[in-house]
Amino acid sequence: MRITLLAGGVGGARFLRGLAAAAPDAQVTVIGNTGDDITLFGLHVCPDLDTVMYTLGGAVSEEQGWGRAGETYTVQSELAAYGAGPDWFRLGDRDLATHIARTAMLRAGLPLSAVTRRLCERWQPGVTLLPMTDDDVRTHVIVDDGEGTRTIHFQEWWVRLHAKVPARGFLPVGAERATPAPGVLDAIAGADFVLLPPSNPVVSIGVILAIPGIAEAVAAKTVVGVSPVIGGAPVRGMADACLAAIGVKPDAAAVAAHYGPGLLDGWLVDTADAGAAFAADLAGIEVRALPLYMTDVPAAAAIAAAAIGLARELLG
Ligand code: GDP
Ligand code: CA
């Protein structure tokens, strides 16, 4: 069985860990969001790719859901002593080694897809992890902070401002000129089906779908998604602030309607949202309700098994 997923960070990674338990023999390809990438101290940081890599590699900080377990912050506190910022984006010592190694390989001329493959040789995530593109794409947020309208990097809005300043919209800068990384379109076309884990529909999955060619390739497949919204709120994080900015209500049916029946064939909602099955604008999307809290690996595995089951049913 060949399964391809589009994934952001924490929600994607937790689902993937469940998928590995539910379908250990499946050949899984993950197309990761790089719109959240940021350059700090000259280093190329890929938060979403690293969250997937560390989680599947057994190295993630379980409390945070991102970053390395057993992390220390010696380098960042030394930088702070020089007044060298930013101080709002946490960079642990172990994590910094990843960014240094990545940046060195990029400087030597390797594309991000090849660099990611090299980093994964250490972590053996058990999936093929591909960045959505080798080109630079940076998600910017349009904010109105009293001093007028301006755009800031996604991480500044998300991490420094905690998404508290209302966003007017998102700009995946560079996306329109970007091309899918080598292997991305083949992994979609060659998959038995595509799964959308409960990742942020706007700044994770939405940005991947903004790379020319990816949405069309995905729409041509049988696609089953998992709602990141339960009972009218995102389970973790501030995805509701992203949905509000694009005029989508934070509810499971509205998120599926946003993806639309042209893209989605099946949609898993939490039992609290079972009513979504009757939403008029979800005609053409097969909705199933089950508990969607990924409290532990077995819970995530049950969700992954249901997604696979629905995809197989839709394939007939
Ligand atoms: P990020 O890049 O780290 O923000 O991670 P993603 O984009 O992959 O996922 C963020 C989304 O995961 C948020 O919108 C959450 O609502 C969703 N999420 C996190 N934990 C759970 C969970 O246990 N169940 C469900 N259904 N969604 C979750
Ligand atoms: Ca992210």
XYZ file of C-alpha atoms and ligand atoms in Angstrom:
345
model
C 0.000 0.000 0.000
C 1.380 3.407 -0.983
C 0.145 6.408 0.973
C 1.118 10.045 0.446
C 0.350 12.806 2.951
C 0.633 16.581 3.042
C 1.774 17.581 6.514
C 2.594 20.527 8.740
C 4.285 20.120 12.100
C 2.801 18.801 15.321
C -0.654 17.673 14.095
C 0.897 16.016 11.051
C 3.666 14.318 13.013
C 1.354 12.894 15.682
C -0.931 11.479 13.011
C 2.056 9.990 11.168
C 3.190 8.200 14.304
C -0.282 6.644 14.498
C -0.148 5.746 10.811
C 3.159 3.929 11.300
C 1.531 1.846 14.057
C -1.675 1.206 12.086
C 0.008 0.328 8.790
C 3.607 -0.718 9.476
C 4.035 -2.172 5.985
C 2.720 0.831 4.064
C 5.131 2.849 1.924
C 4.535 6.349 3.204
C 5.667 9.609 1.585
C 5.254 12.861 3.483
C 5.192 16.165 1.633
C 6.151 18.701 4.270
C 5.337 22.380 4.556
C 8.322 24.699 4.218
C 6.362 27.960 4.261
C 7.145 28.223 8.007
C 10.895 28.109 7.317
C 12.888 30.970 8.737
C 16.502 32.134 8.560
C 17.933 32.892 12.012
C 21.583 33.764 12.692
C 22.167 32.843 9.053
C 20.820 29.341 9.633
C 18.036 27.738 7.611
C 15.412 26.467 10.073
C 12.640 24.113 8.839
C 10.243 23.789 11.801
C 7.700 21.514 10.142
C 10.158 19.131 8.455
C 12.082 18.842 11.724
C 8.966 18.172 13.802
C 8.095 15.257 11.505
C 11.699 14.008 11.458
C 12.212 14.214 15.227
C 8.785 12.750 16.061
C 9.101 9.736 13.757
C 12.757 9.377 14.717
C 11.839 9.098 18.411
C 13.763 12.246 19.340
C 10.986 14.794 19.833
C 10.252 16.568 23.108
C 6.969 14.918 24.080
C 5.924 17.836 26.307
C 6.322 20.421 23.560
C 5.439 18.274 20.568
C 8.364 19.885 18.679
C 12.088 20.293 19.220
C 14.444 17.752 20.751
C 13.978 15.793 23.954
C 16.565 16.600 26.635
C 17.311 19.961 25.074
C 19.635 22.611 26.541
C 19.940 26.296 25.606
C 23.577 27.214 26.151
C 24.136 28.732 22.715
C 20.996 30.847 22.804
C 21.789 32.240 26.254
C 25.332 33.071 25.080
C 23.841 34.868 22.074
C 21.479 36.758 24.371
C 24.515 37.892 26.410
C 25.748 39.615 23.234
C 22.306 41.117 22.727
C 22.047 39.053 19.565
C 18.397 38.361 18.826
C 15.775 37.333 18.180
C 15.120 35.853 21.605
C 11.484 34.913 20.915
C 12.269 31.876 18.750
C 13.697 29.089 20.886
C 16.714 27.322 19.437
C 18.063 24.485 21.541
C 21.649 23.303 21.305
C 20.780 19.902 19.825
C 18.324 21.463 17.420
C 20.950 24.033 16.355
C 23.189 21.217 15.176
C 20.462 20.212 12.717
C 20.197 23.767 11.398
C 23.979 24.135 11.113
C 24.294 20.833 9.241
C 21.381 21.757 6.961
C 22.763 25.211 6.210
C 26.233 23.847 5.475
C 24.819 21.384 2.942
C 22.642 24.070 1.340
C 25.694 26.380 1.082
C 27.584 23.539 -0.569
C 24.884 23.521 -3.242
C 22.602 20.633 -2.280
C 18.887 21.283 -2.754
C 16.685 21.116 0.358
C 15.192 17.776 -0.746
C 18.659 16.164 -0.821
C 19.599 17.819 2.471
C 16.416 16.500 4.096
C 17.216 12.991 2.867
C 20.691 13.248 4.416
C 19.333 14.459 7.761
C 16.783 11.617 7.737
C 19.580 9.053 7.341
C 20.315 9.735 10.983
C 16.733 9.656 12.240
C 15.304 6.852 10.100
C 11.746 8.209 10.256
C 10.404 5.210 8.329
C 8.803 7.479 5.726
C 10.130 9.325 2.704
C 10.130 12.955 3.828
C 10.077 15.488 0.988
C 9.907 19.254 1.284
C 7.025 20.583 -0.819
C 9.581 22.507 -2.908
C 13.313 23.161 -3.115
C 12.555 26.811 -3.796
C 12.286 29.484 -1.115
C 8.704 30.008 -0.003
C 7.980 32.089 3.090
C 4.519 32.538 4.519
C 3.909 36.161 5.447
C 0.998 37.462 7.457
C -0.800 40.705 6.677
C -1.463 42.478 9.967
C -2.893 45.798 10.964
C -1.235 46.725 14.243
C -2.304 50.318 14.647
C 0.752 51.605 12.777
C -0.936 50.650 9.534
C -1.023 47.527 7.448
C 2.217 45.602 7.078
C 3.364 42.061 6.407
C 5.479 40.075 8.812
C 7.015 36.612 8.705
C 4.640 33.875 9.844
C 6.875 32.928 12.795
C 6.912 36.508 14.057
C 3.112 36.521 14.083
C 2.739 32.964 15.453
C 5.568 32.732 17.954
C 6.375 36.323 18.946
C 2.833 37.762 18.779
C 1.041 34.477 19.658
C -1.358 35.166 16.755
C -2.946 37.827 18.993
C -2.736 40.585 16.366
C -5.582 39.857 13.955
C -4.364 38.598 10.590
C -5.916 40.073 7.463
C -4.557 37.339 5.253
C -1.609 35.113 4.411
C 0.855 35.413 1.561
C 2.912 32.354 0.657
C 5.675 34.540 -0.796
C 7.451 32.767 -3.630
C 4.846 30.018 -3.995
C 3.583 31.099 -7.398
C 7.094 30.794 -8.869
C 8.012 27.616 -6.982
C 7.998 24.115 -8.421
C 7.293 20.923 -6.483
C 10.461 19.245 -5.188
C 11.719 16.190 -7.097
C 9.536 13.199 -6.261
C 6.543 15.189 -4.999
C 4.243 14.850 -8.009
C 5.305 11.223 -8.571
C 4.577 10.380 -4.923
C 1.073 11.817 -5.300
C 0.347 10.204 -8.674
C 1.803 6.864 -7.588
C -0.059 6.670 -4.260
C -3.068 4.428 -3.733
C -4.614 7.391 -1.927
C -3.702 10.696 -0.305
C -4.340 11.545 3.353
C -4.559 15.005 4.869
C -3.634 14.661 8.565
C -5.134 17.131 11.067
C -2.613 19.820 10.118
C -3.385 23.526 9.932
C -5.628 23.873 6.831
C -4.385 27.396 6.083
C -0.688 27.771 6.821
C 0.362 24.103 6.613
C -1.781 22.235 4.067
C -3.003 25.427 2.353
C 0.562 26.543 1.646
C 1.562 23.131 0.239
C -1.491 23.246 -2.032
C -0.395 26.725 -3.222
C 2.665 25.263 -4.989
C 1.624 25.121 -8.653
C 0.749 21.572 -9.700
C 0.273 20.044 -6.253
C -3.452 20.776 -5.771
C -4.302 19.390 -9.224
C -2.263 16.241 -8.612
C -3.923 15.698 -5.212
C -7.431 16.370 -6.541
C -6.951 13.599 -9.123
C -6.558 11.040 -6.291
C -8.850 9.593 -3.645
C -8.285 11.951 -0.707
C -9.310 11.475 2.924
C -8.759 14.249 5.472
C -8.860 14.397 9.266
C -10.377 17.447 10.938
C -7.949 19.535 13.011
C -10.977 21.217 14.596
C -13.072 19.528 17.286
C -16.232 21.036 18.730
C -15.578 24.435 17.185
C -11.962 24.897 18.289
C -8.534 23.709 17.184
C -7.227 21.004 19.484
C -3.835 22.645 20.003
C -2.441 25.922 18.826
C -4.133 28.861 17.227
C -5.418 27.543 13.904
C -8.708 29.365 14.522
C -6.863 32.690 14.087
C -5.690 31.454 10.657
C -9.162 30.287 9.662
C -10.715 33.591 10.796
C -8.287 35.510 8.564
C -9.549 33.696 5.480
C -13.196 33.840 6.534
C -13.641 30.168 7.441
C -15.509 29.281 10.644
C -13.513 27.110 13.067
C -15.745 24.098 12.662
C -15.178 20.674 11.186
C -17.773 21.064 8.423
C -16.538 24.523 7.418
C -12.958 23.273 7.089
C -14.079 20.420 4.820
C -16.184 22.846 2.770
C -13.095 25.063 2.472
C -11.098 22.178 0.975
C -14.188 21.394 -1.096
C -15.547 18.260 -2.771
C -13.203 18.841 -5.716
C -10.270 18.007 -3.452
C -11.689 15.883 -0.635
C -13.489 12.564 -1.011
C -13.659 11.587 2.649
C -13.547 13.542 5.923
C -13.140 12.294 9.460
C -14.728 14.399 12.186
C -14.847 13.943 15.935
C -17.969 12.374 17.434
C -18.758 15.846 18.847
C -19.113 17.028 15.236
C -21.107 14.084 13.857
C -23.723 16.555 12.591
C -21.239 17.555 9.849
C -22.385 14.463 7.959
C -25.619 16.350 7.225
C -24.047 19.667 6.173
C -25.487 20.637 2.801
C -22.195 22.007 1.452
C -20.421 18.703 2.143
C -22.420 16.871 -0.545
C -19.943 14.665 -2.372
C -17.719 14.227 0.701
C -18.137 11.028 2.720
C -18.108 12.010 6.409
C -17.359 9.623 9.295
C -17.348 10.471 13.004
C -15.001 8.952 15.578
C -12.901 10.210 18.507
C -10.193 12.450 17.010
C -8.073 13.352 20.035
C -4.549 12.012 19.447
C -3.943 11.573 23.178
C -1.400 8.800 22.632
C -0.041 6.623 19.822
C -2.861 4.014 19.985
C -5.454 6.824 19.727
C -3.657 8.279 16.699
C -3.362 4.780 15.207
C -7.136 4.262 15.495
C -7.687 7.521 13.592
C -5.149 6.523 10.931
C -6.799 3.099 10.584
C -10.176 4.785 10.074
C -8.694 7.088 7.413
C -7.200 4.104 5.568
C -10.493 2.210 5.902
C -12.489 5.083 4.441
C -10.007 5.579 1.584
C -10.203 1.883 0.689
C -13.989 1.967 0.827
C -14.051 4.991 -1.483
C -11.657 3.262 -3.880
C -14.189 0.418 -4.041
P 2.098 22.943 13.297
O 2.795 23.182 11.990
O 3.014 22.503 14.393
O 1.136 24.023 13.676
O 1.255 21.631 13.071
P 0.202 21.171 12.010
O -0.114 22.189 10.992
O 0.588 19.811 11.534
O -1.032 20.911 12.943
C -1.659 21.890 13.703
C -3.080 21.418 13.914
O -3.097 20.142 14.556
C -3.874 22.338 14.804
O -4.821 23.004 13.995
C -4.554 21.410 15.798
O -5.909 21.686 15.925
C -4.339 20.028 15.209
N -4.215 19.000 16.234
C -3.286 18.928 17.209
N -3.533 17.876 18.032
C -4.660 17.266 17.549
C -5.442 16.140 17.960
O -5.152 15.473 18.945
N -6.537 15.820 17.189
C -6.901 16.550 16.093
N -7.983 16.166 15.400
N -6.191 17.621 15.686
C -5.093 17.981 16.393
Ca 4.117 24.753 11.116
